[in-house]
């Protein structure tokens, strides 16, 4: 999955576009019981057609017709892929092996509306209606990601669960994702299943945390993710459904019975945003060591956003000092009695960002200042009973940072043009239990 | 129109299954392990329990180990250590 810079990026973008272009053909094949998988070498596109047990033997077009259909779909999308090779079930060619079939259990329902109710009855929803996961929709989702259904994206070892691309695609369909969103969903799933994230803990805990999902890079703009007005609010399909797909996957394929949250929070329905990267500040993924032109997904176990309202201050420093008071307010995992603390995210809105930029602050400067000044005093912890004993001389001055290191502050710029509301997002537990994980969006491999 | 939908569930991976070890016939003379989950006061509860057990069933040794995080599984190294040092281990989690 490593790509050399330049060509690698072109290849990544091309593959996402190929997957999208072939989605309609995949759906048509799936309606007749066939699967489609593909592989692009840079010089040739290899398209593999596989037969499911339900395949209609007379329905498969002659190979020459399918080649024309593929060429037509690619041309319509403005794509030039070189030679197109098509392999049919039973072909004794040296081409890639036939695409494996979908293996999920199949259920028959009367119609699409009955399917929605059926999913409710089975306990397969997050409480909202789901899109019926028909084999053709799931096949199109897989085709857009380029992943074969059996590809393992990771495991939840504590629950003896293995998550495969097929389950991810099914839940993504149910969430309402378009096939073009699938690379973000699969990258986020890989991040959640990374041992450093430690999915079992943040998805079982009584603490109400959700998966804050931040998408960076050109892909976020291409699929229309919102980074502006109402960024945590409703109304954008990509934000709403990518975040929802992760939760549905966990509910359905990740053993929801482990979730013992006392309160939970609304971000457990969906919690996905993009960053404003044309704002003159380093985007999150470059601060985390990725190339600016690489698209990435970052996931973090996070509480709900706490808004920071300051419509009055004229200086960046005053704004940041307002932030720090919210960041160090006792009662979160970032300001508790333990020495060990988790990461924290800060979302800076455009008006606040402009004030800071006018005063010469880079994002790295902001991060350093916030880390140095958001400090929890022993006196505050004692007043809250989080440490034993009365407040003693020196307790006000004895202060500790809200995150172990400066790099544990995830600074994102997003939000509407009007309004001076930013947000502080406390993390969960400690960095020993979970850390944010960033995964490049390079899933589309054919 | 009748349609077919796919189950979004996954199956438990049988290859990653757990098997229960045979239970010891008694505790007297055994090396007793305590696995502190890392939760606040976990160690105090386990030590209290160990003291109560060893009053009636004298142990050959009491070995205490602590997980780095209550939210994470014990590492393979920690489990190997417990297996080498103990005949029985008490573990638990709670607040």
PDB file of C-alpha atoms in Angstrom, chain A residues 103 105-111 133-135 158 160 162 167 171 195-196 252-253 428 432-433, chain B residues 1-13 16-18 40 68-69 71-73 95:
ATOM      1  CA  UNK A 103     -20.754 -15.296   1.849  1.00  0.00           C
ATOM      2  CA  UNK A 105     -26.220 -15.089   5.255  1.00  0.00           C
ATOM      3  CA  UNK A 106     -29.081 -14.175   2.889  1.00  0.00           C
ATOM      4  CA  UNK A 107     -32.584 -13.208   3.993  1.00  0.00           C
ATOM      5  CA  UNK A 108     -35.625 -12.873   1.732  1.00  0.00           C
ATOM      6  CA  UNK A 109     -38.069 -10.048   2.284  1.00  0.00           C
ATOM      7  CA  UNK A 110     -41.215  -8.937   0.461  1.00  0.00           C
ATOM      8  CA  UNK A 111     -39.973  -5.536  -0.749  1.00  0.00           C
ATOM      9  CA  UNK A 133     -28.169  -4.277   1.870  1.00  0.00           C
ATOM     10  CA  UNK A 134     -28.967  -6.112  -1.343  1.00  0.00           C
ATOM     11  CA  UNK A 135     -26.176  -8.128  -2.998  1.00  0.00           C
ATOM     12  CA  UNK A 158     -10.985  -9.643  22.966  1.00  0.00           C
ATOM     13  CA  UNK A 160     -12.842 -13.180  18.883  1.00  0.00           C
ATOM     14  CA  UNK A 162     -12.623 -10.772  12.504  1.00  0.00           C
ATOM     15  CA  UNK A 167     -19.232  -6.882   6.439  1.00  0.00           C
ATOM     16  CA  UNK A 171     -22.905  -1.931   6.843  1.00  0.00           C
ATOM     17  CA  UNK A 195      -4.032  -2.305  18.140  1.00  0.00           C
ATOM     18  CA  UNK A 196      -2.868   1.209  19.128  1.00  0.00           C
ATOM     19  CA  UNK A 252     -23.716  -5.385  13.890  1.00  0.00           C
ATOM     20  CA  UNK A 253     -20.349  -7.028  13.377  1.00  0.00           C
ATOM     21  CA  UNK A 428     -10.820   8.958  26.605  1.00  0.00           C
ATOM     22  CA  UNK A 432      -1.889   3.699  27.300  1.00  0.00           C
ATOM     23  CA  UNK A 433      -5.482   2.627  26.594  1.00  0.00           C
TER      24      UNK A 433
ATOM     25  CA  UNK B   1     -40.841  -6.936  -5.562  1.00  0.00           C
ATOM     26  CA  UNK B   2     -39.294  -9.615  -3.371  1.00  0.00           C
ATOM     27  CA  UNK B   3     -35.662  -9.034  -2.655  1.00  0.00           C
ATOM     28  CA  UNK B   4     -32.726 -10.597  -0.928  1.00  0.00           C
ATOM     29  CA  UNK B   5     -30.647  -8.805   1.698  1.00  0.00           C
ATOM     30  CA  UNK B   6     -27.372  -9.728   3.345  1.00  0.00           C
ATOM     31  CA  UNK B   7     -26.839 -10.111   7.067  1.00  0.00           C
ATOM     32  CA  UNK B   8     -24.548  -7.388   8.460  1.00  0.00           C
ATOM     33  CA  UNK B   9     -23.398  -9.622  11.313  1.00  0.00           C
ATOM     34  CA  UNK B  10     -20.104 -11.437  11.522  1.00  0.00           C
ATOM     35  CA  UNK B  11     -19.272 -14.836  12.872  1.00  0.00           C
ATOM     36  CA  UNK B  12     -17.111 -15.542  15.877  1.00  0.00           C
ATOM     37  CA  UNK B  13     -13.705 -16.644  14.722  1.00  0.00           C
ATOM     38  CA  UNK B  16      -9.279 -17.533  18.125  1.00  0.00           C
ATOM     39  CA  UNK B  17     -11.274 -19.526  20.642  1.00  0.00           C
ATOM     40  CA  UNK B  18     -10.589 -19.778  24.346  1.00  0.00           C
ATOM     41  CA  UNK B  40      -8.379   2.237  40.924  1.00  0.00           C
ATOM     42  CA  UNK B  68      -0.642  -1.379  31.964  1.00  0.00           C
ATOM     43  CA  UNK B  69      -4.273  -0.468  31.224  1.00  0.00           C
ATOM     44  CA  UNK B  71      -8.949  -1.462  28.983  1.00  0.00           C
ATOM     45  CA  UNK B  72      -6.376  -3.657  27.302  1.00  0.00           C
ATOM     46  CA  UNK B  73      -5.828  -7.371  27.316  1.00  0.00           C
ATOM     47  CA  UNK B  95     -14.811   0.393  39.822  1.00  0.00           C
TER      48      UNK B  95
END
